[in-house]
mmCIF file of C-alpha atoms in Angstrom:
data_model
loop_
_atom_site.group_PDB
_atom_site.id
_atom_site.type_symbol
_atom_site.label_atom_id
_atom_site.label_comp_id
_atom_site.label_asym_id
_atom_site.label_seq_id
_atom_site.Cartn_x
_atom_site.Cartn_y
_atom_site.Cartn_z
ATOM 1 C CA MET B 893 107.159 151.535 109.037
ATOM 2 C CA ASN B 894 104.628 148.771 107.372
ATOM 3 C CA GLY B 895 103.819 148.553 103.927
ATOM 4 C CA SER B 896 103.852 150.549 100.590
ATOM 5 C CA PRO B 897 101.142 150.514 97.787
ATOM 6 C CA GLY B 898 103.183 148.042 95.567
ATOM 7 C CA GLY B 899 103.878 145.355 98.261
ATOM 8 C CA ARG B 900 101.636 142.100 99.048
ATOM 9 C CA ARG B 901 100.070 142.120 102.448
ATOM 10 C CA ILE B 902 101.218 139.046 103.739
ATOM 11 C CA LEU B 903 100.794 137.077 107.290
ATOM 12 C CA VAL B 904 103.873 136.187 109.049
ATOM 13 C CA ALA B 905 103.763 133.326 111.348
ATOM 14 C CA MET B 906 105.449 134.760 114.627
ATOM 15 C CA SER B 907 106.512 132.439 117.495
ATOM 16 C CA GLY B 908 108.149 135.207 119.537
ATOM 17 C CA GLY B 909 111.592 133.707 118.430
ATOM 18 C CA VAL B 910 114.282 135.762 116.721
ATOM 19 C CA ASP B 911 113.799 134.171 113.375
ATOM 20 C CA SER B 912 110.129 134.778 112.779
ATOM 21 C CA SER B 913 110.532 138.231 114.324
ATOM 22 C CA VAL B 914 113.531 139.058 111.582
ATOM 23 C CA ALA B 915 111.473 137.299 108.734
ATOM 24 C CA ALA B 916 108.633 140.002 109.610
ATOM 25 C CA ALA B 917 111.330 142.872 109.784
ATOM 26 C CA MET B 918 112.611 141.669 106.122
ATOM 27 C CA LEU B 919 109.143 141.654 104.662
ATOM 28 C CA VAL B 920 108.290 144.979 106.296
ATOM 29 C CA GLU B 921 112.002 146.680 104.697
ATOM 30 C CA ALA B 922 110.814 145.062 101.480
ATOM 31 C CA GLY B 923 107.865 147.251 101.270
ATOM 32 C CA HIS B 924 105.182 144.581 102.122
ATOM 33 C CA ASP B 925 101.951 145.223 104.146
ATOM 34 C CA VAL B 926 102.808 142.845 107.166
ATOM 35 C CA VAL B 927 100.477 141.454 109.377
ATOM 36 C CA GLY B 928 101.647 139.203 112.319
ATOM 37 C CA ALA B 929 99.971 136.204 113.794
ATOM 38 C CA THR B 930 100.716 133.694 116.854
ATOM 39 C CA MET B 931 98.918 130.495 116.924
ATOM 40 C CA LYS B 932 97.634 129.474 120.163
ATOM 41 C CA THR B 933 97.811 125.790 120.296
ATOM 42 C CA PHE B 934 98.204 123.858 123.347
ATOM 43 C CA CYS B 935 100.704 125.390 126.192
ATOM 44 C CA TYR B 936 98.235 127.219 128.130
ATOM 45 C CA GLY B 937 96.660 124.901 130.845
ATOM 46 C CA GLY B 938 98.754 123.354 134.048
ATOM 47 C CA ASP B 939 101.724 125.092 135.093
ATOM 48 C CA ALA B 940 102.333 128.550 133.878
ATOM 49 C CA ALA B 941 106.014 128.248 134.421
ATOM 50 C CA GLU B 942 106.235 125.236 131.952
ATOM 51 C CA SER B 943 103.719 127.222 129.483
ATOM 52 C CA ARG B 944 106.526 129.910 129.201
ATOM 53 C CA LYS B 945 109.189 127.486 128.273
ATOM 54 C CA THR B 946 107.743 126.433 125.246
ATOM 55 C CA CYS B 947 107.803 128.260 121.493
ATOM 56 C CA CYS B 948 103.956 128.671 121.443
ATOM 57 C CA GLY B 949 103.494 129.372 125.265
ATOM 58 C CA LEU B 950 102.535 132.813 126.692
ATOM 59 C CA GLU B 951 105.872 134.058 126.755
ATOM 60 C CA GLY B 952 105.799 133.520 122.875
ATOM 61 C CA ILE B 953 102.941 135.699 122.291
ATOM 62 C CA ARG B 954 104.028 138.536 124.463
ATOM 63 C CA ASP B 955 107.399 138.382 122.660
ATOM 64 C CA ALA B 956 105.621 138.366 119.306
ATOM 65 C CA ARG B 957 103.118 141.144 120.079
ATOM 66 C CA THR B 958 106.519 143.262 121.328
ATOM 67 C CA VAL B 959 108.278 142.835 118.003
ATOM 68 C CA ALA B 960 105.119 143.587 116.163
ATOM 69 C CA ASP B 961 104.774 146.727 118.054
ATOM 70 C CA ARG B 962 108.559 147.618 117.367
ATOM 71 C CA LEU B 963 107.631 147.246 113.699
ATOM 72 C CA GLU B 964 104.352 148.931 113.625
ATOM 73 C CA ILE B 965 102.470 145.975 112.171
ATOM 74 C CA PRO B 966 99.070 144.719 113.500
ATOM 75 C CA HIS B 967 99.336 141.303 115.576
ATOM 76 C CA TYR B 968 96.749 138.663 115.766
ATOM 77 C CA VAL B 969 96.522 135.778 117.802
ATOM 78 C CA PHE B 970 94.810 132.523 116.437
ATOM 79 C CA ASP B 971 92.876 130.047 118.614
ATOM 80 C CA VAL B 972 93.725 126.884 116.771
ATOM 81 C CA GLU B 973 93.991 124.391 119.489
ATOM 82 C CA LYS B 974 91.109 121.883 118.059
ATOM 83 C CA GLU B 975 93.043 121.683 114.919
ATOM 84 C CA PHE B 976 96.561 121.637 116.421
ATOM 85 C CA ALA B 977 95.110 118.825 118.758
ATOM 86 C CA ARG B 978 93.439 117.021 115.796
ATOM 87 C CA ASP B 979 96.148 117.069 113.339
ATOM 88 C CA VAL B 980 99.055 116.892 115.395
ATOM 89 C CA ILE B 981 98.681 115.933 119.031
ATOM 90 C CA ASP B 982 96.126 113.108 118.395
ATOM 91 C CA ASP B 983 98.451 111.608 115.604
ATOM 92 C CA PHE B 984 101.591 111.848 118.111
ATOM 93 C CA VAL B 985 99.719 109.862 120.492
ATOM 94 C CA ALA B 986 98.528 107.369 118.002
ATOM 95 C CA GLU B 987 101.913 106.599 116.138
ATOM 96 C CA TYR B 988 103.656 106.045 119.716
ATOM 97 C CA GLY B 989 100.734 103.869 120.472
ATOM 98 C CA ARG B 990 101.656 101.946 117.389
ATOM 99 C CA GLY B 991 105.061 101.649 118.212
ATOM 100 C CA ARG B 992 106.164 104.328 115.800
ATOM 101 C CA THR B 993 108.307 107.356 116.022
ATOM 102 C CA PRO B 994 106.378 110.363 115.122
ATOM 103 C CA ASN B 995 107.590 114.026 113.970
ATOM 104 C CA PRO B 996 104.817 116.436 114.995
ATOM 105 C CA CYS B 997 106.805 119.398 113.494
ATOM 106 C CA VAL B 998 106.052 118.054 109.961
ATOM 107 C CA ARG B 999 102.603 117.706 110.918
ATOM 108 C CA CYS B 1000 102.183 121.164 112.276
ATOM 109 C CA ASN B 1001 103.612 122.374 109.299
ATOM 110 C CA SER B 1002 101.673 120.560 107.054
ATOM 111 C CA ASN B 1003 98.785 121.378 108.326
ATOM 112 C CA THR B 1004 98.045 124.125 111.066
ATOM 113 C CA LYS B 1005 101.107 126.232 110.448
ATOM 114 C CA PHE B 1006 100.716 127.191 106.709
ATOM 115 C CA ARG B 1007 97.354 125.910 105.816
ATOM 116 C CA ASP B 1008 95.359 126.777 108.676
ATOM 117 C CA LEU B 1009 97.137 130.137 108.562
ATOM 118 C CA LEU B 1010 96.411 130.811 105.001
ATOM 119 C CA ARG B 1011 93.101 130.394 105.659
ATOM 120 C CA ARG B 1012 92.673 132.907 108.306
ATOM 121 C CA GLY B 1013 94.911 135.183 106.613
ATOM 122 C CA GLN B 1014 92.644 135.571 103.811
ATOM 123 C CA VAL B 1015 90.107 136.856 105.779
ATOM 124 C CA LEU B 1016 92.491 139.637 106.847
ATOM 125 C CA GLY B 1017 93.059 140.417 103.174
ATOM 126 C CA CYS B 1018 96.329 138.491 102.874
ATOM 127 C CA ASP B 1019 97.460 136.586 99.839
ATOM 128 C CA GLY B 1020 100.575 134.865 101.158
ATOM 129 C CA VAL B 1021 101.890 133.735 104.322
ATOM 130 C CA ALA B 1022 105.635 133.798 105.576
ATOM 131 C CA SER B 1023 107.653 131.928 108.424
ATOM 132 C CA GLY B 1024 111.044 132.097 109.673
ATOM 133 C CA HIS B 1025 112.151 128.686 108.384
ATOM 134 C CA TYR B 1026 115.771 128.353 107.008
ATOM 135 C CA VAL B 1027 114.596 127.268 103.451
ATOM 136 C CA ARG B 1028 114.607 129.055 99.914
ATOM 137 C CA LEU B 1029 111.826 129.018 97.317
ATOM 138 C CA ASP B 1030 112.643 129.674 93.704
ATOM 139 C CA ARG B 1031 110.106 130.943 91.596
ATOM 140 C CA GLY B 1032 112.092 131.576 88.138
ATOM 141 C CA ALA B 1033 110.931 128.609 86.459
ATOM 142 C CA GLY B 1034 107.239 129.193 86.358
ATOM 143 C CA THR B 1035 106.359 126.284 89.090
ATOM 144 C CA PRO B 1036 107.961 127.008 92.617
ATOM 145 C CA ARG B 1037 110.796 124.770 93.839
ATOM 146 C CA LEU B 1038 111.483 124.340 97.343
ATOM 147 C CA LEU B 1039 115.217 123.911 97.919
ATOM 148 C CA ARG B 1040 117.199 123.766 100.969
ATOM 149 C CA GLY B 1041 118.377 126.754 103.030
ATOM 150 C CA ALA B 1042 121.866 128.174 102.208
ATOM 151 C CA ASP B 1043 123.102 127.469 105.824
ATOM 152 C CA ARG B 1044 123.049 123.896 105.946
ATOM 153 C CA SER B 1045 123.596 123.846 109.546
ATOM 154 C CA LYS B 1046 120.038 125.435 109.710
ATOM 155 C CA ASP B 1047 118.327 123.816 106.701
ATOM 156 C CA GLN B 1048 114.796 123.103 107.961
ATOM 157 C CA SER B 1049 113.479 121.509 104.272
ATOM 158 C CA TYR B 1050 113.165 118.095 106.208
ATOM 159 C CA PHE B 1051 110.112 119.442 108.194
ATOM 160 C CA LEU B 1052 108.391 120.996 105.422
ATOM 161 C CA TRP B 1053 107.999 117.923 102.930
ATOM 162 C CA GLY B 1054 104.269 117.727 103.600
ATOM 163 C CA LEU B 1055 103.397 121.214 102.342
ATOM 164 C CA PRO B 1056 100.745 120.974 99.802
ATOM 165 C CA ALA B 1057 102.408 121.735 96.435
ATOM 166 C CA ASP B 1058 99.518 124.402 95.015
ATOM 167 C CA LEU B 1059 100.369 126.232 98.223
ATOM 168 C CA LEU B 1060 104.049 127.127 97.605
ATOM 169 C CA GLY B 1061 103.467 129.673 95.072
ATOM 170 C CA LEU B 1062 101.642 131.779 98.266
ATOM 171 C CA LEU B 1063 104.493 130.968 100.757
ATOM 172 C CA HIS B 1064 107.448 133.294 101.809
ATOM 173 C CA PHE B 1065 110.884 132.406 103.605
ATOM 174 C CA PRO B 1066 112.715 135.754 103.860
ATOM 175 C CA LEU B 1067 115.690 133.734 106.043
ATOM 176 C CA GLY B 1068 116.503 131.155 103.331
ATOM 177 C CA ASN B 1069 119.597 132.682 102.391
ATOM 178 C CA LEU B 1070 120.829 133.629 105.893
ATOM 179 C CA THR B 1071 123.141 132.345 108.762
ATOM 180 C CA LYS B 1072 121.767 132.108 112.250
ATOM 181 C CA ALA B 1073 124.145 134.641 113.240
ATOM 182 C CA GLU B 1074 123.352 136.707 110.474
ATOM 183 C CA VAL B 1075 119.618 136.732 111.810
ATOM 184 C CA ARG B 1076 120.736 137.453 115.127
ATOM 185 C CA ALA B 1077 122.715 140.578 113.886
ATOM 186 C CA ARG B 1078 119.720 141.804 112.236
ATOM 187 C CA ALA B 1079 117.550 141.578 114.852
ATOM 188 C CA ARG B 1080 120.032 143.224 117.305
ATOM 189 C CA GLY B 1081 120.638 146.085 114.408
ATOM 190 C CA LEU B 1082 116.662 146.563 114.795
ATOM 191 C CA GLY B 1083 116.475 146.804 118.595
ATOM 192 C CA LEU B 1084 114.135 143.513 118.754
ATOM 193 C CA VAL B 1085 113.790 141.864 122.065
ATOM 194 C CA THR B 1086 113.980 138.518 120.717
ATOM 195 C CA ALA B 1087 117.436 139.214 119.454
ATOM 196 C CA ASP B 1088 119.189 136.884 121.883
ATOM 197 C CA LYS B 1089 116.474 134.850 122.998
ATOM 198 C CA PRO B 1090 117.515 131.267 123.037
ATOM 199 C CA GLU B 1091 115.791 128.490 120.697
ATOM 200 C CA SER B 1092 113.235 126.609 122.093
ATOM 201 C CA GLN B 1093 114.332 122.731 122.225
ATOM 202 C CA GLU B 1094 111.167 120.795 123.425
ATOM 203 C CA ILE B 1095 108.128 119.824 121.644
ATOM 204 C CA CYS B 1096 105.664 122.643 122.417
ATOM 205 C CA PHE B 1097 102.869 120.325 123.843
ATOM 206 C CA VAL B 1098 105.379 118.400 125.831
ATOM 207 C CA PRO B 1099 106.408 121.092 128.368
ATOM 208 C CA THR B 1100 107.807 118.738 130.565
ATOM 209 C CA GLY B 1101 110.230 117.667 128.151
ATOM 210 C CA ASP B 1102 109.282 113.924 128.614
ATOM 211 C CA TYR B 1103 106.530 112.930 125.791
ATOM 212 C CA ARG B 1104 105.760 110.005 127.910
ATOM 213 C CA ASP B 1105 104.123 112.025 130.659
ATOM 214 C CA LEU B 1106 101.543 113.216 127.482
ATOM 215 C CA LEU B 1107 101.014 109.482 126.365
ATOM 216 C CA ALA B 1108 100.291 108.446 130.183
ATOM 217 C CA GLY B 1109 97.735 111.314 130.047
ATOM 218 C CA ARG B 1110 96.138 110.653 126.901
ATOM 219 C CA LEU B 1111 96.186 106.669 126.463
ATOM 220 C CA PRO B 1112 94.265 104.471 128.383
ATOM 221 C CA THR B 1113 96.158 102.909 131.515
ATOM 222 C CA THR B 1114 95.425 99.561 129.916
ATOM 223 C CA HIS B 1115 97.017 100.394 126.491
ATOM 224 C CA PRO B 1116 99.437 97.912 125.056
ATOM 225 C CA ALA B 1117 101.792 100.526 124.926
ATOM 226 C CA LEU B 1118 102.140 101.454 128.362
ATOM 227 C CA SER B 1119 101.945 97.563 129.781
ATOM 228 C CA PRO B 1120 104.852 95.663 130.600
ATOM 229 C CA GLY B 1121 106.314 93.350 128.204
ATOM 230 C CA ALA B 1122 109.869 91.661 127.150
ATOM 231 C CA ILE B 1123 113.148 92.397 125.934
ATOM 232 C CA VAL B 1124 114.153 90.109 123.870
ATOM 233 C CA ASP B 1125 117.334 89.698 121.270
ATOM 234 C CA PRO B 1126 116.726 89.032 117.529
ATOM 235 C CA ARG B 1127 116.369 85.166 118.000
ATOM 236 C CA GLY B 1128 113.578 85.823 120.440
ATOM 237 C CA ARG B 1129 115.355 85.163 123.768
ATOM 238 C CA VAL B 1130 114.143 87.250 126.675
ATOM 239 C CA LEU B 1131 116.865 89.424 128.074
ATOM 240 C CA GLY B 1132 114.530 91.658 130.448
ATOM 241 C CA ARG B 1133 111.577 93.359 130.846
ATOM 242 C CA HIS B 1134 110.383 96.977 130.252
ATOM 243 C CA GLY B 1135 107.347 98.910 131.459
ATOM 244 C CA GLY B 1136 106.056 99.989 128.436
ATOM 245 C CA TYR B 1137 107.134 99.986 124.722
ATOM 246 C CA SER B 1138 106.097 103.705 124.324
ATOM 247 C CA GLY B 1139 109.347 104.397 126.072
ATOM 248 C CA PHE B 1140 111.525 103.374 123.273
ATOM 249 C CA THR B 1141 112.310 104.251 119.744
ATOM 250 C CA VAL B 1142 114.725 102.260 117.369
ATOM 251 C CA GLY B 1143 118.079 103.251 117.695
ATOM 252 C CA GLN B 1144 117.949 103.963 121.435
ATOM 253 C CA ARG B 1145 120.702 102.468 123.817
ATOM 254 C CA LYS B 1146 119.307 103.652 127.146
ATOM 255 C CA GLY B 1147 116.872 101.836 129.579
ATOM 256 C CA ILE B 1148 117.633 98.317 128.104
ATOM 257 C CA GLY B 1149 119.804 96.882 130.799
ATOM 258 C CA GLY B 1150 123.271 96.160 130.763
ATOM 259 C CA GLY B 1151 125.645 93.653 131.867
ATOM 260 C CA ARG B 1152 126.698 92.750 128.172
ATOM 261 C CA SER B 1153 130.253 92.916 126.835
ATOM 262 C CA GLU B 1154 128.861 95.021 123.771
ATOM 263 C CA ARG B 1155 126.454 97.735 124.179
ATOM 264 C CA TYR B 1156 123.061 97.145 122.835
ATOM 265 C CA HIS B 1157 120.270 99.298 121.241
ATOM 266 C CA VAL B 1158 116.703 99.084 119.913
ATOM 267 C CA LEU B 1159 116.613 97.418 116.869
ATOM 268 C CA GLU B 1160 112.825 96.896 116.626
ATOM 269 C CA ILE B 1161 109.245 97.430 118.495
ATOM 270 C CA ARG B 1162 106.494 94.816 117.997
ATOM 271 C CA PRO B 1163 103.342 96.213 119.692
ATOM 272 C CA GLU B 1164 101.339 93.110 118.827
ATOM 273 C CA THR B 1165 103.345 91.228 121.389
ATOM 274 C CA ARG B 1166 104.642 94.081 123.186
ATOM 275 C CA GLU B 1167 108.223 93.235 122.719
ATOM 276 C CA VAL B 1168 111.137 95.616 122.437
ATOM 277 C CA VAL B 1169 113.989 93.861 120.000
ATOM 278 C CA VAL B 1170 117.546 94.513 120.906
ATOM 279 C CA GLY B 1171 120.959 93.763 119.814
ATOM 280 C CA PRO B 1172 124.189 94.983 119.070
ATOM 281 C CA ARG B 1173 125.098 98.510 116.851
ATOM 282 C CA HIS B 1174 125.725 96.570 113.791
ATOM 283 C CA LEU B 1175 122.397 95.044 113.370
ATOM 284 C CA LEU B 1176 121.101 98.518 113.223
ATOM 285 C CA GLU B 1177 121.854 98.629 109.636
ATOM 286 C CA VAL B 1178 119.193 98.356 106.989
ATOM 287 C CA ALA B 1179 119.439 98.000 102.971
ATOM 288 C CA GLY B 1180 116.181 99.872 102.237
ATOM 289 C CA VAL B 1181 113.210 101.310 103.204
ATOM 290 C CA VAL B 1182 109.544 101.548 102.284
ATOM 291 C CA VAL B 1183 107.945 105.062 102.506
ATOM 292 C CA GLY B 1184 104.400 105.864 102.570
ATOM 293 C CA ASP B 1185 101.755 108.763 103.303
ATOM 294 C CA LEU B 1186 103.743 110.388 100.163
ATOM 295 C CA ASN B 1187 103.218 114.240 99.251
ATOM 296 C CA TRP B 1188 105.213 115.108 96.119
ATOM 297 C CA LEU B 1189 106.479 118.728 95.682
ATOM 298 C CA ALA B 1190 107.918 117.646 92.358
ATOM 299 C CA PRO B 1191 107.045 114.879 89.583
ATOM 300 C CA PRO B 1192 107.248 111.774 91.207
ATOM 301 C CA PRO B 1193 110.584 109.740 90.444
ATOM 302 C CA GLU B 1194 110.648 106.665 88.262
ATOM 303 C CA PRO B 1195 112.084 103.516 89.345
ATOM 304 C CA GLY B 1196 115.714 103.330 88.450
ATOM 305 C CA ARG B 1197 116.352 106.950 89.435
ATOM 306 C CA ASN B 1198 119.115 107.650 92.077
ATOM 307 C CA LEU B 1199 117.879 110.296 94.784
ATOM 308 C CA ARG B 1200 118.863 111.199 98.465
ATOM 309 C CA VAL B 1201 116.838 110.413 101.179
ATOM 310 C CA GLN B 1202 116.900 111.724 104.983
ATOM 311 C CA VAL B 1203 115.327 110.066 107.600
ATOM 312 C CA ARG B 1204 116.074 112.401 110.193
ATOM 313 C CA TYR B 1205 116.533 116.060 111.063
ATOM 314 C CA ARG B 1206 119.891 116.016 112.028
ATOM 315 C CA SER B 1207 121.513 113.126 109.858
ATOM 316 C CA PRO B 1208 122.795 113.692 105.927
ATOM 317 C CA ALA B 1209 120.871 112.550 103.192
ATOM 318 C CA LEU B 1210 121.743 109.034 102.173
ATOM 319 C CA ALA B 1211 122.119 107.830 98.234
ATOM 320 C CA CYS B 1212 119.176 105.768 97.303
ATOM 321 C CA THR B 1213 117.520 103.851 94.346
ATOM 322 C CA VAL B 1214 114.028 103.884 93.733
ATOM 323 C CA GLU B 1215 113.104 100.197 93.262
ATOM 324 C CA ALA B 1216 109.361 100.709 93.075
ATOM 325 C CA LEU B 1217 106.816 103.309 93.076
ATOM 326 C CA ARG B 1218 103.358 102.602 94.202
ATOM 327 C CA ARG B 1219 100.011 104.788 94.378
ATOM 328 C CA GLU B 1220 100.758 104.879 98.125
ATOM 329 C CA GLU B 1221 104.115 104.459 98.950
ATOM 330 C CA VAL B 1222 107.666 104.367 97.202
ATOM 331 C CA GLU B 1223 110.496 101.304 97.812
ATOM 332 C CA LEU B 1224 114.314 102.535 98.261
ATOM 333 C CA SER B 1225 117.564 100.798 98.431
ATOM 334 C CA PHE B 1226 120.195 102.633 99.854
ATOM 335 C CA LEU B 1227 123.624 102.593 98.274
ATOM 336 C CA GLU B 1228 125.610 103.788 101.553
ATOM 337 C CA PRO B 1229 125.152 102.705 104.982
ATOM 338 C CA ALA B 1230 121.821 103.349 106.786
ATOM 339 C CA ARG B 1231 121.079 102.983 110.377
ATOM 340 C CA ALA B 1232 118.616 103.285 112.840
ATOM 341 C CA VAL B 1233 115.537 103.719 110.576
ATOM 342 C CA ALA B 1234 112.085 104.055 112.627
ATOM 343 C CA PRO B 1235 108.755 103.564 111.308
ATOM 344 C CA GLY B 1236 106.995 106.602 111.936
ATOM 345 C CA GLN B 1237 110.004 108.961 110.847
ATOM 346 C CA SER B 1238 109.720 111.257 107.965
ATOM 347 C CA GLY B 1239 111.550 110.009 105.110
ATOM 348 C CA VAL B 1240 112.368 112.978 102.801
ATOM 349 C CA PHE B 1241 113.409 112.790 98.935
ATOM 350 C CA PHE B 1242 116.252 115.604 97.489
ATOM 351 C CA ASP B 1243 117.430 115.940 94.008
ATOM 352 C CA GLY B 1244 120.618 118.329 94.696
ATOM 353 C CA GLU B 1245 119.172 121.040 96.789
ATOM 354 C CA ARG B 1246 115.529 120.633 95.638
ATOM 355 C CA VAL B 1247 112.800 118.728 97.731
ATOM 356 C CA VAL B 1248 111.113 116.254 95.529
ATOM 357 C CA GLY B 1249 108.833 115.355 98.030
ATOM 358 C CA GLY B 1250 108.621 113.077 101.670
ATOM 359 C CA GLY B 1251 106.264 110.624 103.400
ATOM 360 C CA ARG B 1252 106.649 108.432 106.533
ATOM 361 C CA VAL B 1253 108.854 105.483 106.883
ATOM 362 C CA ARG B 1254 106.293 102.431 106.655
ATOM 363 C CA ARG B 1255 109.037 99.558 107.121
ATOM 364 C CA VAL B 1256 112.517 99.018 106.738
ATOM 365 C CA ARG B 1257 113.296 96.503 104.125
ATOM 366 C CA GLY B 1258 116.260 93.756 104.006
ATOM 367 C CA ALA B 1259 117.830 94.599 107.354
ATOM 368 C CA ARG B 1260 121.443 93.035 107.824
ATOM 369 C CA ARG B 1261 121.091 90.806 110.553
#
């Protein structure tokens, strides 16, 4: 069922879910020489039941191999645990230790899932890598352009801003023009075991579902992030105590105590003093943001240009103006209300449907307090 003399040899990242299964099937149908690969990252120690719940656990490997057999393509398991720990887990722990809110999926996509897979695929004679992400690639203008997925409810371009620009021409996203319902229908039509498999909601290296379990196991017990501190209002008045600022992120409203007529949210985390600053919801509004650790997939915008920036996956992209562009960071002013912007989150820049680039939020500017 696999390949044709005129097709390319493409390595498909197969997590064991329906999306990557259908991506592989579509490439086979298109006449490419397809090779399936599943990454062994982290989820194989400890409780076996927990390892099965994650997208890259033992069940994922089994299902990916079953689909590969159904499609009559070879399937490999790559041990990337060392790279994954270095690029994703260590960064995740360090960011929370600094009082920031990281996105590990961005780190995985920027490094392990594509860069490291391509390197391994080239050893197998592959000249491209594919995944089941809901994004599109426009190759018609010479320089490939990364675009939002046609199904905006499933669009995953937010997670791919960190891809090296020079890799775009080697990537394939077969699901970019499909909806989730269409993907499942295709999987059922092909008789794939993953057709009705539910989506994984957990962070793959946090099988318990509580990231604080991971931090407690990897940070020293005396680390400030795990140490008690004060819960204060914006004026510095002590309202209560907490057991470690690593359990909080900007915008959070649970776990900060009650007894007030107005519900309070986390406004800021101050790791240097171990303080968690809380206040009413309207104080979450910010006027601007500074984004660093930049990666550009299109020419960088000049100061004065209007773009849209998305600061979390399930939030809309907000209109903004580029105030300043420096070598390592860009400063933006929001043209519409922005709330609960947390340092460490990804800020992804869009010009219409195109992903211009992105980075990590370093600090908010001009908080309206």
